[in-house]
Amino acid sequence: MSVNTRTRTTLAGRHPELTASPLKPFGARKARNREALAGILFVLPTLVIFGLFKFLPIFGAGAMSLTEYSLNGDFEFLGADNYTRLAADPNFWQSLKVTFLYVAIFVPFIIAVSLAGAVLLDKLVRFTGTFRALLFIPYLSSFVMAGIIWTWIFSTDGPLNAALDGLGMGPVPFTSGPQLLVLLSLAVVSVWKGFGYSMLIFLAGLKAQPAEVHEAARIDGAGAWKSFWYVTLPLLKPVVFFVLVIETIVGFQVFDTIYVMTGGGPARASHSLIYFLFDEGFKFFDFGYASAIGVVLFIIVLILSLIQQRFFEGKDSK
């Protein structure tokens, strides 16, 4: 008996799994197909629910935007008439301007506050869980409740104006003054309400960073600011991109705070696109026109998300 034959015989006696004949190509392909089918069946209920409540309404809104739809279910096909009407509507352009101004204020504001909160929590040694819970509590409240509370805080006889009056600054019309002041006040409320979510995402990104890199920066003599700017922030780039996209979408969808605090005023100074959609759809029951507004908003957010993605990918490739 040769050495190779004797070796195979010994292996077959002690470890039969090592000498078993491999699956035939057809059998292996059949096994892979069964595994793929099992995976699809497991996720199918979620895919069906996601499709019904996410994609189907998008296609439905797109179809409805081409019609004049009434409450009793009757509709008349209009083609692109709703979009032509939208392009000539000064209220649409005013609402678009308001929305972009609000997003330009809100998004950098909430990213800065969320990142600052995450950095402070990351530096804490004791009571981290307690402070994390306290900072996250506003996120669990409703926008309606937050709007009511902050309407009282911003009112002319509220605590904030009382404090400013004590400093000799007089009452400030936070929700009834110039447009930028009104939008800034609304952004403050939205940031207070929502920064906890992004803060936890940033905190997770900070915790995932390798300690060796920061230790090397300290050895090289980098101070706290240089270490943050040249080490921490570049490593957080994927997290920043994710938060930027999410908060941009949130900014374009602002409605509850405006509805409770300003009602779109004063003089349409806070009349956002979503508020414009609400008026056309649920005040005037012009569902086709409201759907056209929703489709345009969807396209704007999609384009901005793609631009943000290309920007971050371009920065990574350099």
PDB file of C-alpha atoms in Angstrom:
ATOM      1  CA  MET A   1       0.000   0.000   0.000  1.00  0.00           C
ATOM      2  CA  SER A   2       1.407   3.394  -0.960  1.00  0.00           C
ATOM      3  CA  VAL A   3       1.890   6.234   1.522  1.00  0.00           C
ATOM      4  CA  ASN A   4      -0.875   8.353  -0.077  1.00  0.00           C
ATOM      5  CA  THR A   5      -3.339   5.482   0.008  1.00  0.00           C
ATOM      6  CA  ARG A   6      -2.459   4.673   3.630  1.00  0.00           C
ATOM      7  CA  THR A   7      -2.872   8.364   4.574  1.00  0.00           C
ATOM      8  CA  ARG A   8      -6.285   8.591   2.929  1.00  0.00           C
ATOM      9  CA  THR A   9      -7.401   5.411   4.687  1.00  0.00           C
ATOM     10  CA  THR A  10      -6.308   6.782   8.071  1.00  0.00           C
ATOM     11  CA  LEU A  11      -8.062  10.094   7.482  1.00  0.00           C
ATOM     12  CA  ALA A  12     -11.221   8.324   6.401  1.00  0.00           C
ATOM     13  CA  GLY A  13     -11.285   6.363   9.644  1.00  0.00           C
ATOM     14  CA  ARG A  14     -10.612   9.289  11.960  1.00  0.00           C
ATOM     15  CA  HIS A  15     -12.127  12.257  10.067  1.00  0.00           C
ATOM     16  CA  PRO A  16     -14.654  11.061   7.499  1.00  0.00           C
ATOM     17  CA  GLU A  17     -15.822  14.634   6.835  1.00  0.00           C
ATOM     18  CA  LEU A  18     -12.403  15.490   5.367  1.00  0.00           C
ATOM     19  CA  THR A  19     -12.525  12.746   2.795  1.00  0.00           C
ATOM     20  CA  ALA A  20     -16.188  13.009   1.832  1.00  0.00           C
ATOM     21  CA  SER A  21     -16.722  13.544  -1.849  1.00  0.00           C
ATOM     22  CA  PRO A  22     -17.425  17.187  -2.700  1.00  0.00           C
ATOM     23  CA  LEU A  23     -20.877  18.273  -3.813  1.00  0.00           C
ATOM     24  CA  LYS A  24     -21.465  18.059  -7.484  1.00  0.00           C
ATOM     25  CA  PRO A  25     -21.849  21.436  -9.196  1.00  0.00           C
ATOM     26  CA  PHE A  26     -25.570  20.854  -9.646  1.00  0.00           C
ATOM     27  CA  GLY A  27     -26.005  19.883  -5.994  1.00  0.00           C
ATOM     28  CA  ALA A  28     -24.060  22.899  -4.772  1.00  0.00           C
ATOM     29  CA  ARG A  29     -26.097  25.228  -6.976  1.00  0.00           C
ATOM     30  CA  LYS A  30     -29.308  23.640  -5.713  1.00  0.00           C
ATOM     31  CA  ALA A  31     -28.219  24.149  -2.084  1.00  0.00           C
ATOM     32  CA  ARG A  32     -27.393  27.805  -2.747  1.00  0.00           C
ATOM     33  CA  ASN A  33     -30.781  28.315  -4.395  1.00  0.00           C
ATOM     34  CA  ARG A  34     -32.526  26.803  -1.358  1.00  0.00           C
ATOM     35  CA  GLU A  35     -30.619  29.129   0.977  1.00  0.00           C
ATOM     36  CA  ALA A  36     -31.460  32.151  -1.179  1.00  0.00           C
ATOM     37  CA  LEU A  37     -35.125  31.145  -1.282  1.00  0.00           C
ATOM     38  CA  ALA A  38     -35.204  30.713   2.501  1.00  0.00           C
ATOM     39  CA  GLY A  39     -33.661  34.181   2.957  1.00  0.00           C
ATOM     40  CA  ILE A  40     -36.192  35.756   0.597  1.00  0.00           C
ATOM     41  CA  LEU A  41     -39.082  34.081   2.421  1.00  0.00           C
ATOM     42  CA  PHE A  42     -37.819  35.404   5.761  1.00  0.00           C
ATOM     43  CA  VAL A  43     -37.624  39.019   4.550  1.00  0.00           C
ATOM     44  CA  LEU A  44     -40.680  38.858   2.273  1.00  0.00           C
ATOM     45  CA  PRO A  45     -43.201  40.089   4.899  1.00  0.00           C
ATOM     46  CA  THR A  46     -41.024  43.128   5.641  1.00  0.00           C
ATOM     47  CA  LEU A  47     -40.524  43.809   1.928  1.00  0.00           C
ATOM     48  CA  VAL A  48     -44.279  43.602   1.305  1.00  0.00           C
ATOM     49  CA  ILE A  49     -45.087  45.973   4.189  1.00  0.00           C
ATOM     50  CA  PHE A  50     -42.294  48.361   3.152  1.00  0.00           C
ATOM     51  CA  GLY A  51     -43.522  48.325  -0.428  1.00  0.00           C
ATOM     52  CA  LEU A  52     -47.161  48.892   0.522  1.00  0.00           C
ATOM     53  CA  PHE A  53     -46.513  51.774   2.881  1.00  0.00           C
ATOM     54  CA  LYS A  54     -43.416  53.322   1.260  1.00  0.00           C
ATOM     55  CA  PHE A  55     -43.168  52.761  -2.477  1.00  0.00           C
ATOM     56  CA  LEU A  56     -46.850  52.385  -3.340  1.00  0.00           C
ATOM     57  CA  PRO A  57     -47.768  55.840  -1.918  1.00  0.00           C
ATOM     58  CA  ILE A  58     -44.895  57.385  -3.912  1.00  0.00           C
ATOM     59  CA  PHE A  59     -46.170  55.914  -7.176  1.00  0.00           C
ATOM     60  CA  GLY A  60     -49.735  56.774  -6.161  1.00  0.00           C
ATOM     61  CA  ALA A  61     -48.812  60.390  -5.521  1.00  0.00           C
ATOM     62  CA  GLY A  62     -47.013  60.533  -8.859  1.00  0.00           C
ATOM     63  CA  ALA A  63     -50.095  59.210 -10.659  1.00  0.00           C
ATOM     64  CA  MET A  64     -52.458  61.503  -8.730  1.00  0.00           C
ATOM     65  CA  SER A  65     -50.306  64.534  -9.576  1.00  0.00           C
ATOM     66  CA  LEU A  66     -51.315  64.065 -13.222  1.00  0.00           C
ATOM     67  CA  THR A  67     -55.021  64.285 -12.422  1.00  0.00           C
ATOM     68  CA  GLU A  68     -57.675  66.476 -10.871  1.00  0.00           C
ATOM     69  CA  TYR A  69     -58.811  64.227  -8.027  1.00  0.00           C
ATOM     70  CA  SER A  70     -61.968  64.806  -5.989  1.00  0.00           C
ATOM     71  CA  LEU A  71     -63.075  63.500  -2.614  1.00  0.00           C
ATOM     72  CA  ASN A  72     -65.667  61.105  -4.064  1.00  0.00           C
ATOM     73  CA  GLY A  73     -62.957  59.277  -6.030  1.00  0.00           C
ATOM     74  CA  ASP A  74     -63.650  60.842  -9.429  1.00  0.00           C
ATOM     75  CA  PHE A  75     -60.664  62.122 -11.349  1.00  0.00           C
ATOM     76  CA  GLU A  76     -59.813  63.758 -14.628  1.00  0.00           C
ATOM     77  CA  PHE A  77     -56.480  63.215 -16.336  1.00  0.00           C
ATOM     78  CA  LEU A  78     -54.642  66.537 -16.761  1.00  0.00           C
ATOM     79  CA  GLY A  79     -51.173  65.447 -17.804  1.00  0.00           C
ATOM     80  CA  ALA A  80     -48.539  67.986 -16.732  1.00  0.00           C
ATOM     81  CA  ASP A  81     -51.053  70.792 -16.084  1.00  0.00           C
ATOM     82  CA  ASN A  82     -50.534  70.678 -12.312  1.00  0.00           C
ATOM     83  CA  TYR A  83     -46.778  71.100 -12.774  1.00  0.00           C
ATOM     84  CA  THR A  84     -47.287  73.966 -15.227  1.00  0.00           C
ATOM     85  CA  ARG A  85     -49.587  75.622 -12.719  1.00  0.00           C
ATOM     86  CA  LEU A  86     -47.024  75.030  -9.989  1.00  0.00           C
ATOM     87  CA  ALA A  87     -44.254  76.704 -11.970  1.00  0.00           C
ATOM     88  CA  ALA A  88     -46.433  79.811 -12.388  1.00  0.00           C
ATOM     89  CA  ASP A  89     -47.635  79.913  -8.761  1.00  0.00           C
ATOM     90  CA  PRO A  90     -45.861  82.636  -6.718  1.00  0.00           C
ATOM     91  CA  ASN A  91     -46.983  80.941  -3.503  1.00  0.00           C
ATOM     92  CA  PHE A  92     -45.013  77.831  -4.502  1.00  0.00           C
ATOM     93  CA  TRP A  93     -41.825  79.834  -5.062  1.00  0.00           C
ATOM     94  CA  GLN A  94     -42.351  81.670  -1.780  1.00  0.00           C
ATOM     95  CA  SER A  95     -42.776  78.371   0.070  1.00  0.00           C
ATOM     96  CA  LEU A  96     -39.730  76.928  -1.690  1.00  0.00           C
ATOM     97  CA  LYS A  97     -37.658  79.934  -0.606  1.00  0.00           C
ATOM     98  CA  VAL A  98     -38.895  79.605   2.984  1.00  0.00           C
ATOM     99  CA  THR A  99     -38.049  75.903   3.026  1.00  0.00           C
ATOM    100  CA  PHE A 100     -34.516  76.393   1.695  1.00  0.00           C
ATOM    101  CA  LEU A 101     -33.888  79.205   4.195  1.00  0.00           C
ATOM    102  CA  TYR A 102     -35.131  77.037   7.034  1.00  0.00           C
ATOM    103  CA  VAL A 103     -32.996  74.065   5.940  1.00  0.00           C
ATOM    104  CA  ALA A 104     -29.939  76.325   5.596  1.00  0.00           C
ATOM    105  CA  ILE A 105     -30.430  77.404   9.234  1.00  0.00           C
ATOM    106  CA  PHE A 106     -31.611  74.125  10.722  1.00  0.00           C
ATOM    107  CA  VAL A 107     -29.182  71.555   9.263  1.00  0.00           C
ATOM    108  CA  PRO A 108     -25.826  73.158  10.274  1.00  0.00           C
ATOM    109  CA  PHE A 109     -27.363  74.107  13.629  1.00  0.00           C
ATOM    110  CA  ILE A 110     -28.514  70.601  14.559  1.00  0.00           C
ATOM    111  CA  ILE A 111     -25.301  68.964  13.291  1.00  0.00           C
ATOM    112  CA  ALA A 112     -23.180  71.340  15.382  1.00  0.00           C
ATOM    113  CA  VAL A 113     -25.295  70.851  18.529  1.00  0.00           C
ATOM    114  CA  SER A 114     -25.502  67.063  18.078  1.00  0.00           C
ATOM    115  CA  LEU A 115     -21.768  66.713  17.481  1.00  0.00           C
ATOM    116  CA  ALA A 116     -20.918  68.954  20.434  1.00  0.00           C
ATOM    117  CA  GLY A 117     -23.209  66.923  22.694  1.00  0.00           C
ATOM    118  CA  ALA A 118     -21.672  63.652  21.490  1.00  0.00           C
ATOM    119  CA  VAL A 119     -18.113  64.914  22.068  1.00  0.00           C
ATOM    120  CA  LEU A 120     -18.983  66.058  25.592  1.00  0.00           C
ATOM    121  CA  LEU A 121     -20.641  62.732  26.396  1.00  0.00           C
ATOM    122  CA  ASP A 122     -17.645  60.871  24.983  1.00  0.00           C
ATOM    123  CA  LYS A 123     -15.347  62.771  27.365  1.00  0.00           C
ATOM    124  CA  LEU A 124     -17.466  62.047  30.422  1.00  0.00           C
ATOM    125  CA  VAL A 125     -16.231  59.309  32.728  1.00  0.00           C
ATOM    126  CA  ARG A 126     -19.083  59.134  35.247  1.00  0.00           C
ATOM    127  CA  PHE A 127     -22.883  59.338  34.876  1.00  0.00           C
ATOM    128  CA  THR A 128     -22.647  58.988  31.085  1.00  0.00           C
ATOM    129  CA  GLY A 129     -25.873  56.989  30.890  1.00  0.00           C
ATOM    130  CA  THR A 130     -27.760  59.536  32.990  1.00  0.00           C
ATOM    131  CA  PHE A 131     -26.703  62.511  30.881  1.00  0.00           C
ATOM    132  CA  ARG A 132     -27.371  60.555  27.693  1.00  0.00           C
ATOM    133  CA  ALA A 133     -30.930  59.824  28.836  1.00  0.00           C
ATOM    134  CA  LEU A 134     -31.537  63.438  29.906  1.00  0.00           C
ATOM    135  CA  LEU A 135     -30.362  64.821  26.560  1.00  0.00           C
ATOM    136  CA  PHE A 136     -32.432  62.283  24.652  1.00  0.00           C
ATOM    137  CA  ILE A 137     -35.684  63.037  26.507  1.00  0.00           C
ATOM    138  CA  PRO A 138     -36.732  65.958  24.227  1.00  0.00           C
ATOM    139  CA  TYR A 139     -36.590  63.616  21.220  1.00  0.00           C
ATOM    140  CA  LEU A 140     -39.243  61.431  22.854  1.00  0.00           C
ATOM    141  CA  SER A 141     -41.672  64.338  23.196  1.00  0.00           C
ATOM    142  CA  SER A 142     -44.066  65.320  20.418  1.00  0.00           C
ATOM    143  CA  PHE A 143     -43.523  68.313  18.140  1.00  0.00           C
ATOM    144  CA  VAL A 144     -46.955  69.616  19.164  1.00  0.00           C
ATOM    145  CA  MET A 145     -46.053  69.645  22.847  1.00  0.00           C
ATOM    146  CA  ALA A 146     -42.651  71.169  22.084  1.00  0.00           C
ATOM    147  CA  GLY A 147     -44.324  73.840  19.954  1.00  0.00           C
ATOM    148  CA  ILE A 148     -46.780  74.750  22.704  1.00  0.00           C
ATOM    149  CA  ILE A 149     -44.014  75.001  25.318  1.00  0.00           C
ATOM    150  CA  TRP A 150     -41.753  77.108  23.118  1.00  0.00           C
ATOM    151  CA  THR A 151     -44.620  79.336  21.995  1.00  0.00           C
ATOM    152  CA  TRP A 152     -45.015  80.307  25.653  1.00  0.00           C
ATOM    153  CA  ILE A 153     -41.229  80.725  26.061  1.00  0.00           C
ATOM    154  CA  PHE A 154     -41.019  82.963  22.972  1.00  0.00           C
ATOM    155  CA  SER A 155     -44.157  85.000  23.743  1.00  0.00           C
ATOM    156  CA  THR A 156     -43.844  88.687  24.599  1.00  0.00           C
ATOM    157  CA  ASP A 157     -44.714  87.972  28.249  1.00  0.00           C
ATOM    158  CA  GLY A 158     -42.801  84.680  28.374  1.00  0.00           C
ATOM    159  CA  PRO A 159     -39.723  83.893  30.475  1.00  0.00           C
ATOM    160  CA  LEU A 160     -37.208  84.557  27.670  1.00  0.00           C
ATOM    161  CA  ASN A 161     -38.488  88.035  26.939  1.00  0.00           C
ATOM    162  CA  ALA A 162     -38.764  88.708  30.658  1.00  0.00           C
ATOM    163  CA  ALA A 163     -35.059  87.890  31.013  1.00  0.00           C
ATOM    164  CA  LEU A 164     -34.187  90.064  28.001  1.00  0.00           C
ATOM    165  CA  ASP A 165     -36.299  92.893  29.408  1.00  0.00           C
ATOM    166  CA  GLY A 166     -34.359  92.647  32.644  1.00  0.00           C
ATOM    167  CA  LEU A 167     -31.175  93.175  30.601  1.00  0.00           C
ATOM    168  CA  GLY A 168     -32.708  96.243  28.971  1.00  0.00           C
ATOM    169  CA  MET A 169     -33.113  94.629  25.543  1.00  0.00           C
ATOM    170  CA  GLY A 170     -36.886  94.922  25.386  1.00  0.00           C
ATOM    171  CA  PRO A 171     -39.326  92.334  24.023  1.00  0.00           C
ATOM    172  CA  VAL A 172     -38.166  90.439  20.930  1.00  0.00           C
ATOM    173  CA  PRO A 173     -40.870  89.237  18.448  1.00  0.00           C
ATOM    174  CA  PHE A 174     -39.445  85.734  18.032  1.00  0.00           C
ATOM    175  CA  THR A 175     -42.435  84.286  16.178  1.00  0.00           C
ATOM    176  CA  SER A 176     -43.966  87.451  14.748  1.00  0.00           C
ATOM    177  CA  GLY A 177     -40.973  89.479  13.617  1.00  0.00           C
ATOM    178  CA  PRO A 178     -38.714  89.422  10.543  1.00  0.00           C
ATOM    179  CA  GLN A 179     -38.563  86.229   8.510  1.00  0.00           C
ATOM    180  CA  LEU A 180     -35.035  85.209   9.478  1.00  0.00           C
ATOM    181  CA  LEU A 181     -35.825  85.665  13.178  1.00  0.00           C
ATOM    182  CA  VAL A 182     -39.002  83.579  12.850  1.00  0.00           C
ATOM    183  CA  LEU A 183     -37.210  80.778  10.982  1.00  0.00           C
ATOM    184  CA  LEU A 184     -34.335  80.854  13.473  1.00  0.00           C
ATOM    185  CA  SER A 185     -36.815  80.554  16.352  1.00  0.00           C
ATOM    186  CA  LEU A 186     -38.503  77.592  14.650  1.00  0.00           C
ATOM    187  CA  ALA A 187     -35.110  75.995  14.004  1.00  0.00           C
ATOM    188  CA  VAL A 188     -34.201  76.358  17.693  1.00  0.00           C
ATOM    189  CA  VAL A 189     -37.317  74.423  18.651  1.00  0.00           C
ATOM    190  CA  SER A 190     -36.668  71.696  16.076  1.00  0.00           C
ATOM    191  CA  VAL A 191     -33.028  71.385  17.167  1.00  0.00           C
ATOM    192  CA  TRP A 192     -34.008  71.172  20.835  1.00  0.00           C
ATOM    193  CA  LYS A 193     -36.572  68.530  19.969  1.00  0.00           C
ATOM    194  CA  GLY A 194     -34.495  66.396  17.598  1.00  0.00           C
ATOM    195  CA  PHE A 195     -30.782  66.703  18.354  1.00  0.00           C
ATOM    196  CA  GLY A 196     -30.785  63.687  20.712  1.00  0.00           C
ATOM    197  CA  TYR A 197     -31.168  61.219  17.835  1.00  0.00           C
ATOM    198  CA  SER A 198     -28.222  62.552  15.840  1.00  0.00           C
ATOM    199  CA  MET A 199     -26.199  62.947  19.025  1.00  0.00           C
ATOM    200  CA  LEU A 200     -26.440  59.217  19.735  1.00  0.00           C
ATOM    201  CA  ILE A 201     -25.398  58.421  16.163  1.00  0.00           C
ATOM    202  CA  PHE A 202     -22.353  60.689  16.508  1.00  0.00           C
ATOM    203  CA  LEU A 203     -21.587  59.149  19.908  1.00  0.00           C
ATOM    204  CA  ALA A 204     -21.642  55.655  18.405  1.00  0.00           C
ATOM    205  CA  GLY A 205     -19.238  56.863  15.705  1.00  0.00           C
ATOM    206  CA  LEU A 206     -16.909  58.331  18.323  1.00  0.00           C
ATOM    207  CA  LYS A 207     -16.930  55.142  20.389  1.00  0.00           C
ATOM    208  CA  ALA A 208     -16.050  53.107  17.291  1.00  0.00           C
ATOM    209  CA  GLN A 209     -12.890  55.114  16.562  1.00  0.00           C
ATOM    210  CA  PRO A 210      -9.613  53.300  17.366  1.00  0.00           C
ATOM    211  CA  ALA A 211      -7.927  54.666  20.481  1.00  0.00           C
ATOM    212  CA  GLU A 212      -4.475  54.063  18.953  1.00  0.00           C
ATOM    213  CA  VAL A 213      -4.993  56.826  16.383  1.00  0.00           C
ATOM    214  CA  HIS A 214      -5.834  59.419  19.033  1.00  0.00           C
ATOM    215  CA  GLU A 215      -2.942  58.223  21.185  1.00  0.00           C
ATOM    216  CA  ALA A 216      -0.581  58.668  18.245  1.00  0.00           C
ATOM    217  CA  ALA A 217      -1.897  62.202  17.695  1.00  0.00           C
ATOM    218  CA  ARG A 218      -1.250  63.062  21.351  1.00  0.00           C
ATOM    219  CA  ILE A 219       2.286  61.644  21.130  1.00  0.00           C
ATOM    220  CA  ASP A 220       2.898  63.791  18.045  1.00  0.00           C
ATOM    221  CA  GLY A 221       1.946  66.847  20.094  1.00  0.00           C
ATOM    222  CA  ALA A 222      -1.525  67.528  18.704  1.00  0.00           C
ATOM    223  CA  GLY A 223      -3.732  69.499  21.055  1.00  0.00           C
ATOM    224  CA  ALA A 224      -7.415  68.910  21.674  1.00  0.00           C
ATOM    225  CA  TRP A 225      -8.582  71.104  18.773  1.00  0.00           C
ATOM    226  CA  LYS A 226      -6.060  69.750  16.243  1.00  0.00           C
ATOM    227  CA  SER A 227      -6.806  66.185  17.307  1.00  0.00           C
ATOM    228  CA  PHE A 228     -10.509  66.788  16.792  1.00  0.00           C
ATOM    229  CA  TRP A 229     -10.133  68.593  13.455  1.00  0.00           C
ATOM    230  CA  TYR A 230      -7.505  66.353  11.846  1.00  0.00           C
ATOM    231  CA  VAL A 231      -8.256  62.977  13.442  1.00  0.00           C
ATOM    232  CA  THR A 232     -11.727  62.740  14.979  1.00  0.00           C
ATOM    233  CA  LEU A 233     -13.686  64.590  12.286  1.00  0.00           C
ATOM    234  CA  PRO A 234     -12.160  62.791   9.265  1.00  0.00           C
ATOM    235  CA  LEU A 235     -12.882  59.433  10.907  1.00  0.00           C
ATOM    236  CA  LEU A 236     -16.474  60.596  11.468  1.00  0.00           C
ATOM    237  CA  LYS A 237     -17.012  61.469   7.801  1.00  0.00           C
ATOM    238  CA  PRO A 238     -19.398  58.535   7.028  1.00  0.00           C
ATOM    239  CA  VAL A 239     -21.410  59.350  10.153  1.00  0.00           C
ATOM    240  CA  VAL A 240     -21.538  63.045   9.251  1.00  0.00           C
ATOM    241  CA  PHE A 241     -22.792  62.146   5.769  1.00  0.00           C
ATOM    242  CA  PHE A 242     -25.549  59.940   7.208  1.00  0.00           C
ATOM    243  CA  VAL A 243     -26.664  62.594   9.708  1.00  0.00           C
ATOM    244  CA  LEU A 244     -26.495  65.303   7.036  1.00  0.00           C
ATOM    245  CA  VAL A 245     -28.827  63.377   4.710  1.00  0.00           C
ATOM    246  CA  ILE A 246     -31.254  62.455   7.498  1.00  0.00           C
ATOM    247  CA  GLU A 247     -31.449  65.973   8.927  1.00  0.00           C
ATOM    248  CA  THR A 248     -31.806  67.527   5.456  1.00  0.00           C
ATOM    249  CA  ILE A 249     -34.834  65.315   4.864  1.00  0.00           C
ATOM    250  CA  VAL A 250     -36.197  66.268   8.290  1.00  0.00           C
ATOM    251  CA  GLY A 251     -35.664  69.950   7.509  1.00  0.00           C
ATOM    252  CA  PHE A 252     -37.576  69.765   4.236  1.00  0.00           C
ATOM    253  CA  GLN A 253     -40.431  67.962   5.993  1.00  0.00           C
ATOM    254  CA  VAL A 254     -40.931  70.584   8.720  1.00  0.00           C
ATOM    255  CA  PHE A 255     -44.614  71.085   9.449  1.00  0.00           C
ATOM    256  CA  ASP A 256     -45.718  70.382  13.027  1.00  0.00           C
ATOM    257  CA  THR A 257     -43.686  73.151  14.627  1.00  0.00           C
ATOM    258  CA  ILE A 258     -44.858  75.703  12.051  1.00  0.00           C
ATOM    259  CA  TYR A 259     -48.481  74.584  12.369  1.00  0.00           C
ATOM    260  CA  VAL A 260     -48.461  74.973  16.153  1.00  0.00           C
ATOM    261  CA  MET A 261     -46.288  78.064  16.560  1.00  0.00           C
ATOM    262  CA  THR A 262     -46.866  80.368  13.570  1.00  0.00           C
ATOM    263  CA  GLY A 263     -49.511  78.856  11.286  1.00  0.00           C
ATOM    264  CA  GLY A 264     -47.289  79.722   8.321  1.00  0.00           C
ATOM    265  CA  GLY A 265     -47.112  83.406   9.239  1.00  0.00           C
ATOM    266  CA  PRO A 266     -46.521  86.176   9.702  1.00  0.00           C
ATOM    267  CA  ALA A 267     -47.366  87.091   6.093  1.00  0.00           C
ATOM    268  CA  ARG A 268     -46.299  83.601   4.882  1.00  0.00           C
ATOM    269  CA  ALA A 269     -42.833  84.136   6.379  1.00  0.00           C
ATOM    270  CA  SER A 270     -42.799  80.523   7.624  1.00  0.00           C
ATOM    271  CA  HIS A 271     -45.074  78.967   4.989  1.00  0.00           C
ATOM    272  CA  SER A 272     -42.973  75.912   4.060  1.00  0.00           C
ATOM    273  CA  LEU A 273     -43.539  73.515   1.157  1.00  0.00           C
ATOM    274  CA  ILE A 274     -45.153  70.923   3.406  1.00  0.00           C
ATOM    275  CA  TYR A 275     -47.435  73.596   4.839  1.00  0.00           C
ATOM    276  CA  PHE A 276     -48.286  74.668   1.276  1.00  0.00           C
ATOM    277  CA  LEU A 277     -49.064  71.016   0.444  1.00  0.00           C
ATOM    278  CA  PHE A 278     -51.256  70.788   3.559  1.00  0.00           C
ATOM    279  CA  ASP A 279     -53.212  73.896   2.569  1.00  0.00           C
ATOM    280  CA  GLU A 280     -53.807  72.746  -1.002  1.00  0.00           C
ATOM    281  CA  GLY A 281     -54.710  69.194  -0.036  1.00  0.00           C
ATOM    282  CA  PHE A 282     -56.650  69.536   3.199  1.00  0.00           C
ATOM    283  CA  LYS A 283     -57.988  73.092   3.078  1.00  0.00           C
ATOM    284  CA  PHE A 284     -58.868  73.386  -0.589  1.00  0.00           C
ATOM    285  CA  PHE A 285     -59.079  69.617  -1.310  1.00  0.00           C
ATOM    286  CA  ASP A 286     -57.010  70.015  -4.476  1.00  0.00           C
ATOM    287  CA  PHE A 287     -55.382  66.598  -4.126  1.00  0.00           C
ATOM    288  CA  GLY A 288     -53.850  66.489  -7.600  1.00  0.00           C
ATOM    289  CA  TYR A 289     -52.106  69.811  -7.098  1.00  0.00           C
ATOM    290  CA  ALA A 290     -50.991  68.814  -3.587  1.00  0.00           C
ATOM    291  CA  SER A 291     -49.570  65.563  -4.987  1.00  0.00           C
ATOM    292  CA  ALA A 292     -47.600  67.570  -7.554  1.00  0.00           C
ATOM    293  CA  ILE A 293     -46.088  69.591  -4.687  1.00  0.00           C
ATOM    294  CA  GLY A 294     -45.159  66.339  -2.930  1.00  0.00           C
ATOM    295  CA  VAL A 295     -43.513  64.929  -6.062  1.00  0.00           C
ATOM    296  CA  VAL A 296     -41.474  68.110  -6.562  1.00  0.00           C
ATOM    297  CA  LEU A 297     -40.384  68.000  -2.914  1.00  0.00           C
ATOM    298  CA  PHE A 298     -39.379  64.333  -3.299  1.00  0.00           C
ATOM    299  CA  ILE A 299     -37.285  65.150  -6.382  1.00  0.00           C
ATOM    300  CA  ILE A 300     -35.589  68.098  -4.638  1.00  0.00           C
ATOM    301  CA  VAL A 301     -34.637  65.980  -1.610  1.00  0.00           C
ATOM    302  CA  LEU A 302     -33.430  63.135  -3.849  1.00  0.00           C
ATOM    303  CA  ILE A 303     -31.231  65.481  -5.897  1.00  0.00           C
ATOM    304  CA  LEU A 304     -29.779  67.108  -2.776  1.00  0.00           C
ATOM    305  CA  SER A 305     -29.030  63.681  -1.263  1.00  0.00           C
ATOM    306  CA  LEU A 306     -27.208  62.615  -4.431  1.00  0.00           C
ATOM    307  CA  ILE A 307     -25.225  65.867  -4.468  1.00  0.00           C
ATOM    308  CA  GLN A 308     -24.240  65.344  -0.833  1.00  0.00           C
ATOM    309  CA  GLN A 309     -23.178  61.776  -1.630  1.00  0.00           C
ATOM    310  CA  ARG A 310     -21.054  62.868  -4.586  1.00  0.00           C
ATOM    311  CA  PHE A 311     -19.491  65.620  -2.462  1.00  0.00           C
ATOM    312  CA  PHE A 312     -18.441  63.209   0.286  1.00  0.00           C
ATOM    313  CA  GLU A 313     -17.233  60.585  -2.214  1.00  0.00           C
ATOM    314  CA  GLY A 314     -15.200  63.275  -3.976  1.00  0.00           C
ATOM    315  CA  LYS A 315     -13.612  64.335  -0.681  1.00  0.00           C
ATOM    316  CA  ASP A 316     -12.758  60.696   0.104  1.00  0.00           C
ATOM    317  CA  SER A 317     -11.090  60.136  -3.272  1.00  0.00           C
ATOM    318  CA  LYS A 318      -8.728  63.095  -2.836  1.00  0.00           C
TER     319      LYS A 318
END
